[in-house]
């Protein structure tokens, strides 16, 4: 099989369903049938998919722990004019799945890389969650260890774009608790579970309510998860500063500059130095 435009063999990156087999595209089936080789993360798992669609193409294994020899062998197939279709266990390859190194090396070798788009848990969750979609960040799986996980969440606490994570059933409860502690009880979030499958659940609420929901029923912790967090609110600096001014004016009538500034910084969440500077200006103006 060769690419219609270039007439050369190509590396096809083929998305497969994330649950519902009806989500495979006609083009994906066609490409998988006509490719010379299918490189799959788990050949046993993928053989169920190929059998279901009557695809007889040879399967070879390719995953992140594959030796560089295995990657070399796939690139050699391509260099010899045979086409390879890369698939993962579910969804779009390379999205929290193997393939980055293979695609990067293929492109360096001027091998044509052709995407065959389809299901992806990230976009499937985002389009149904009801959170802003105009700007978002995808963070993949949070770290397994609590310290590193909280550190990552803390680095994202002020992120204003919608934040998207993948999570496994083993860690979903702990992750949601840490999200509540770091992003705050009132931050809105959506838990998407078992998308496109029988027990599909899309449940949005505050992180405080979601922390209770996740432990309320063992079924809420079963399956595969995408968690989306509403971005941090945009801080209106101007109105915050005028609030700070108003508070400073009142407090400066009763307190020294340093004390008034410290209190206002605490009340508004503004930086101490900036409030102190402003307090000095206001105190100077009223002399
Ligand atoms: N490449 C895949 C994609 O395109 O979404 C993701 C592969 S990653 C190894 C697997 C993770 O994706 C799961 O642990 C879960 O977080 C998410 N995921 C995959 N299928 C899902 C589904 N049907 N419902 C919810 N999340 C899913």
Coordinates of C-alpha atoms and ligand atoms in Angstrom, one line a residue:
X1 CA 0.0 0.0 0.0
X2 CA 1.4 3.4 -0.9
X3 CA 0.3 7.0 -0.2
X4 CA -2.0 8.2 -3.0
X5 CA -0.2 11.6 -3.3
X6 CA 3.4 10.6 -3.1
X7 CA 3.2 7.0 -4.3
X8 CA 5.5 6.0 -1.5
X9 CA 5.0 3.9 1.6
X10 CA 3.8 5.7 4.6
X11 CA 3.5 5.4 8.4
X12 CA -0.2 5.7 9.2
X13 CA -1.2 6.8 12.7
X14 CA -4.6 5.2 13.1
X15 CA -7.1 6.1 15.9
X16 CA -9.2 3.2 17.1
X17 CA -12.3 3.3 19.4
X18 CA -12.0 4.1 23.2
X19 CA -14.9 1.8 24.0
X20 CA -17.7 1.7 21.4
X21 CA -16.5 -0.2 18.4
X22 CA -19.0 1.7 16.2
X23 CA -16.6 4.7 16.5
X24 CA -14.0 3.3 14.2
X25 CA -13.9 5.2 10.9
X26 CA -14.3 3.6 7.4
X27 CA -10.9 5.0 6.5
X28 CA -9.3 3.4 9.6
X29 CA -10.6 0.0 8.6
X30 CA -9.5 0.5 5.0
X31 CA -6.0 1.6 6.0
X32 CA -5.6 -1.3 8.5
X33 CA -6.7 -3.8 5.9
X34 CA -4.4 -2.4 3.2
X35 CA -1.3 -1.7 5.3
X36 CA 1.5 -4.3 5.1
X37 CA 2.0 -4.3 8.8
X38 CA 0.1 -3.1 11.9
X39 CA 2.4 -2.1 14.8
X40 CA 0.3 -2.5 17.9
X41 CA 0.9 -1.7 21.6
X42 CA -0.5 -5.1 22.6
X43 CA -0.9 -7.6 19.7
X44 CA -3.3 -9.9 21.7
X45 CA -5.5 -7.0 22.6
X46 CA -5.5 -5.5 19.1
X47 CA -6.1 -8.9 17.4
X48 CA -9.7 -8.8 18.9
X49 CA -10.2 -5.5 17.1
X50 CA -8.8 -6.7 13.8
X51 CA -10.7 -10.0 13.9
X52 CA -14.0 -8.1 14.6
X53 CA -13.5 -6.0 11.5
X54 CA -12.1 -8.9 9.3
X55 CA -8.6 -7.3 9.1
X56 CA -6.0 -10.0 8.2
X57 CA -2.9 -7.7 8.2
X58 CA 0.1 -9.0 10.2
X59 CA 0.4 -7.5 13.7
X60 CA 3.8 -6.7 15.3
X61 CA 4.3 -5.4 18.8
X62 CA 5.5 -1.8 19.4
X63 CA 5.4 -0.1 22.8
X64 CA 7.3 2.4 24.8
X65 CA 9.5 -0.4 26.2
X66 CA 10.3 -1.8 22.8
X67 CA 14.0 -2.0 22.1
X68 CA 15.4 0.5 19.6
X69 CA 16.0 -2.6 17.5
X70 CA 12.2 -3.1 17.2
X71 CA 11.8 0.6 16.2
X72 CA 14.6 0.2 13.7
X73 CA 12.9 -2.9 12.2
X74 CA 9.6 -0.9 11.7
X75 CA 11.6 2.0 10.1
X76 CA 13.4 -0.6 7.9
X77 CA 10.0 -1.9 6.7
X78 CA 9.0 1.7 5.8
X79 CA 12.4 2.4 4.1
X80 CA 11.9 -0.8 2.0
X81 CA 8.6 0.6 0.7
X82 CA 6.2 -1.3 3.0
X83 CA 3.5 0.7 4.8
X84 CA 3.0 0.5 8.5
X85 CA -0.1 1.4 10.5
X86 CA 0.5 2.3 14.1
X87 CA -2.4 1.7 16.6
X88 CA -2.6 1.7 20.4
X89 CA -4.8 -0.2 22.7
X90 CA -7.5 2.5 22.5
X91 CA -8.0 5.9 21.0
X92 CA -5.3 8.0 19.3
X93 CA -1.7 6.7 19.3
X94 CA 0.8 9.1 21.0
X95 CA -1.8 10.7 23.2
X96 CA -0.6 9.2 26.6
X97 CA 0.4 6.3 24.4
X98 CA 3.5 5.0 22.6
X99 CA 4.7 6.3 19.2
X100 CA 6.4 9.7 19.7
X101 CA 9.9 8.4 19.0
X102 CA 8.8 6.3 16.0
X103 CA 7.0 9.3 14.4
X104 CA 9.9 11.7 15.2
X105 CA 12.4 9.3 13.6
X106 CA 10.2 8.6 10.6
X107 CA 9.8 12.3 9.9
X108 CA 13.6 12.8 10.2
X109 CA 14.0 10.0 7.6
X110 CA 11.6 11.9 5.3
X111 CA 9.1 9.0 5.6
X112 CA 5.5 10.3 5.0
X113 CA 3.5 10.2 8.2
X114 CA -0.3 10.2 7.6
X115 CA -2.7 10.7 10.5
X116 CA -6.1 8.8 10.4
X117 CA -8.0 10.6 13.1
X118 CA -10.8 9.2 15.3
X119 CA -11.6 8.7 19.0
X120 CA -9.6 10.3 21.7
X121 CA -10.7 10.4 25.4
X122 CA -9.4 13.9 25.9
X123 CA -11.5 15.5 23.1
X124 CA -14.5 13.2 23.8
X125 CA -14.6 14.4 27.4
X126 CA -14.0 18.1 26.6
X127 CA -16.8 18.3 24.1
X128 CA -19.4 17.1 26.5
X129 CA -18.1 18.4 29.9
X130 CA -19.7 21.9 29.6
X131 CA -16.4 23.7 30.6
X132 CA -14.7 26.3 28.4
X133 CA -13.2 24.7 25.3
X134 CA -11.6 27.7 23.6
X135 CA -8.4 27.2 25.5
X136 CA -7.3 24.1 27.4
X137 CA -4.2 22.3 28.7
X138 CA -3.8 18.5 28.7
X139 CA -1.6 17.1 31.5
X140 CA -2.0 13.4 30.8
X141 CA -1.8 11.2 34.0
X142 CA -0.9 13.0 37.2
X143 CA 2.1 11.5 39.1
X144 CA 1.3 8.4 41.2
X145 CA 3.1 9.7 44.3
X146 CA 1.1 12.2 46.4
X147 CA 4.0 14.7 46.9
X148 CA 4.7 15.0 43.2
X149 CA 1.0 15.0 42.3
X150 CA 0.2 17.9 44.7
X151 CA 3.3 19.8 43.4
X152 CA 2.0 19.5 39.9
X153 CA -1.5 20.7 40.9
X154 CA 0.0 23.6 42.8
X155 CA 1.9 24.6 39.7
X156 CA -1.5 24.7 37.9
X157 CA -3.5 26.4 40.6
X158 CA -3.5 29.8 38.8
X159 CA -4.0 28.2 35.3
X160 CA -6.9 30.0 33.6
X161 CA -7.4 27.5 30.8
X162 CA -9.5 24.3 31.3
X163 CA -7.1 21.6 32.7
X164 CA -7.5 18.0 31.6
X165 CA -6.1 14.9 33.2
X166 CA -6.3 11.2 32.6
X167 CA -6.7 9.0 35.6
X168 CA -6.9 5.3 36.5
X169 CA -9.5 3.6 38.8
X170 CA -6.7 2.9 41.4
X171 CA -5.9 6.6 41.9
X172 CA -9.1 8.5 41.0
X173 CA -10.2 9.1 44.6
X174 CA -6.8 10.2 45.9
X175 CA -6.4 12.5 42.9
X176 CA -9.8 14.1 43.3
X177 CA -9.0 14.7 47.1
X178 CA -5.7 16.3 46.2
X179 CA -7.4 18.4 43.5
X180 CA -10.0 19.6 46.1
X181 CA -7.2 20.5 48.6
X182 CA -5.1 22.4 46.0
X183 CA -7.5 23.9 43.5
X184 CA -10.1 24.7 46.3
X185 CA -13.4 23.2 47.5
X186 CA -15.5 25.5 45.3
X187 CA -13.6 25.0 42.0
X188 CA -15.9 23.4 39.4
X189 CA -14.7 20.2 37.7
X190 CA -16.2 17.3 35.7
X191 CA -15.4 13.6 36.0
X192 CA -16.0 11.6 32.8
X193 CA -16.1 7.9 33.3
X194 CA -16.3 5.0 30.7
X195 CA -16.9 7.3 27.8
X196 CA -18.7 5.7 24.8
X197 CA -19.3 2.6 26.9
X198 CA -22.4 1.2 28.7
X199 CA -21.7 2.9 32.0
X200 CA -20.7 6.3 30.6
X201 CA -21.0 8.9 33.3
X202 CA -20.3 12.7 32.9
X203 CA -20.7 14.3 36.3
X204 CA -19.9 17.9 37.1
X205 CA -19.9 19.7 40.4
X206 CA -17.6 21.5 42.8
X207 CA -14.4 19.6 43.8
X208 CA -15.8 19.4 47.4
X209 CA -19.0 17.7 46.1
X210 CA -17.1 15.5 43.7
X211 CA -14.8 14.3 46.5
X212 CA -17.9 13.1 48.3
X213 CA -19.5 11.6 45.1
X214 CA -16.4 9.6 44.3
X215 CA -16.5 7.7 47.6
X216 CA -20.3 7.5 47.8
X217 CA -20.5 4.5 45.5
X218 CA -17.8 2.0 44.5
X219 CA -19.1 2.1 40.9
X220 CA -18.2 5.8 40.7
X221 CA -14.5 4.6 41.0
X222 CA -14.7 1.9 38.4
X223 CA -13.4 2.1 34.8
X224 CA -11.4 4.7 32.9
X225 CA -11.5 8.4 33.8
X226 CA -10.9 11.9 32.3
X227 CA -11.0 14.7 34.9
X228 CA -11.5 18.3 33.7
X229 CA -11.0 21.3 36.0
X230 CA -12.4 24.7 35.4
X231 CA -9.6 27.3 34.9
X232 CA -8.8 29.7 37.7
X233 CA -11.0 32.9 37.6
X234 CA -9.5 35.8 35.7
X235 CA -8.4 38.3 38.4
X236 CA -9.6 41.8 37.7
X237 CA -6.5 43.7 38.9
X238 CA -8.1 47.1 38.6
X239 CA -11.1 46.4 40.8
X240 CA -8.8 44.5 43.3
X241 CA -6.6 47.6 43.5
X242 CA -9.4 49.9 44.0
X243 CA -10.8 47.6 46.8
X244 CA -7.3 47.7 48.3
X245 CA -7.2 51.5 48.1
X246 CA -10.5 51.8 49.9
X247 CA -9.5 49.4 52.7
X248 CA -6.1 51.1 53.1
X249 CA -7.6 54.5 53.4
X250 CA -9.8 53.3 56.3
X251 CA -7.1 51.3 58.1
X252 CA -4.4 54.1 57.7
X253 CA -6.6 56.3 59.9
X254 CA -6.1 53.8 62.7
X255 CA -2.9 51.9 62.1
X256 CA 0.7 52.3 61.1
X257 CA 1.5 51.8 57.3
X258 CA 3.2 48.4 57.7
X259 CA 0.3 46.9 59.7
X260 CA -2.4 48.4 57.4
X261 CA -0.6 47.0 54.3
X262 CA -0.1 43.6 55.8
X263 CA -3.8 43.3 56.7
X264 CA -4.9 44.5 53.2
X265 CA -2.5 42.1 51.5
X266 CA -4.1 39.3 53.5
X267 CA -7.7 40.4 52.7
X268 CA -7.2 41.0 49.0
X269 CA -4.6 38.3 48.2
X270 CA -2.5 41.0 46.5
X271 CA 1.3 40.9 46.9
X272 CA 2.6 42.4 50.2
X273 CA 5.2 44.6 48.6
X274 CA 2.8 46.1 46.1
X275 CA 0.3 46.9 48.9
X276 CA 3.0 48.4 51.1
X277 CA 4.2 50.6 48.3
X278 CA 0.6 51.8 47.7
X279 CA 0.1 52.3 51.4
X280 CA 3.2 54.5 51.6
X281 CA 1.8 56.6 48.7
X282 CA -1.6 57.0 50.3
X283 CA -0.1 57.8 53.7
X284 CA 2.3 60.4 52.0
X285 CA -0.7 62.0 50.2
X286 CA -2.7 62.4 53.3
X287 CA 0.2 64.2 55.3
Ligands
LIG1 N1 -4.6 7.2 23.5 C1 -5.8 7.3 24.3 C2 -6.7 8.4 23.9 O1 -6.7 8.7 22.7 O2 -7.4 8.9 24.7 C3 -5.4 7.3 25.8 C4 -4.6 6.2 26.2 S1 -4.2 6.2 27.9 C5 -3.0 4.9 28.1 C6 -5.6 5.5 28.7 C7 -6.3 6.5 29.5 O3 -7.2 7.3 28.7 C8 -7.3 5.9 30.6 O4 -6.6 5.6 31.7 C9 -8.3 7.0 30.8 O5 -7.7 8.0 31.6 C10 -8.4 7.6 29.4 N2 -9.5 6.9 28.7 C11 -9.3 6.0 27.6 N3 -10.5 5.6 27.3 C12 -11.4 6.2 28.1 C13 -12.9 6.1 28.2 N4 -13.6 5.3 27.4 N5 -13.5 6.9 29.1 C14 -12.8 7.7 29.9 N6 -11.4 7.8 29.9 C15 -10.8 7.0 29.0

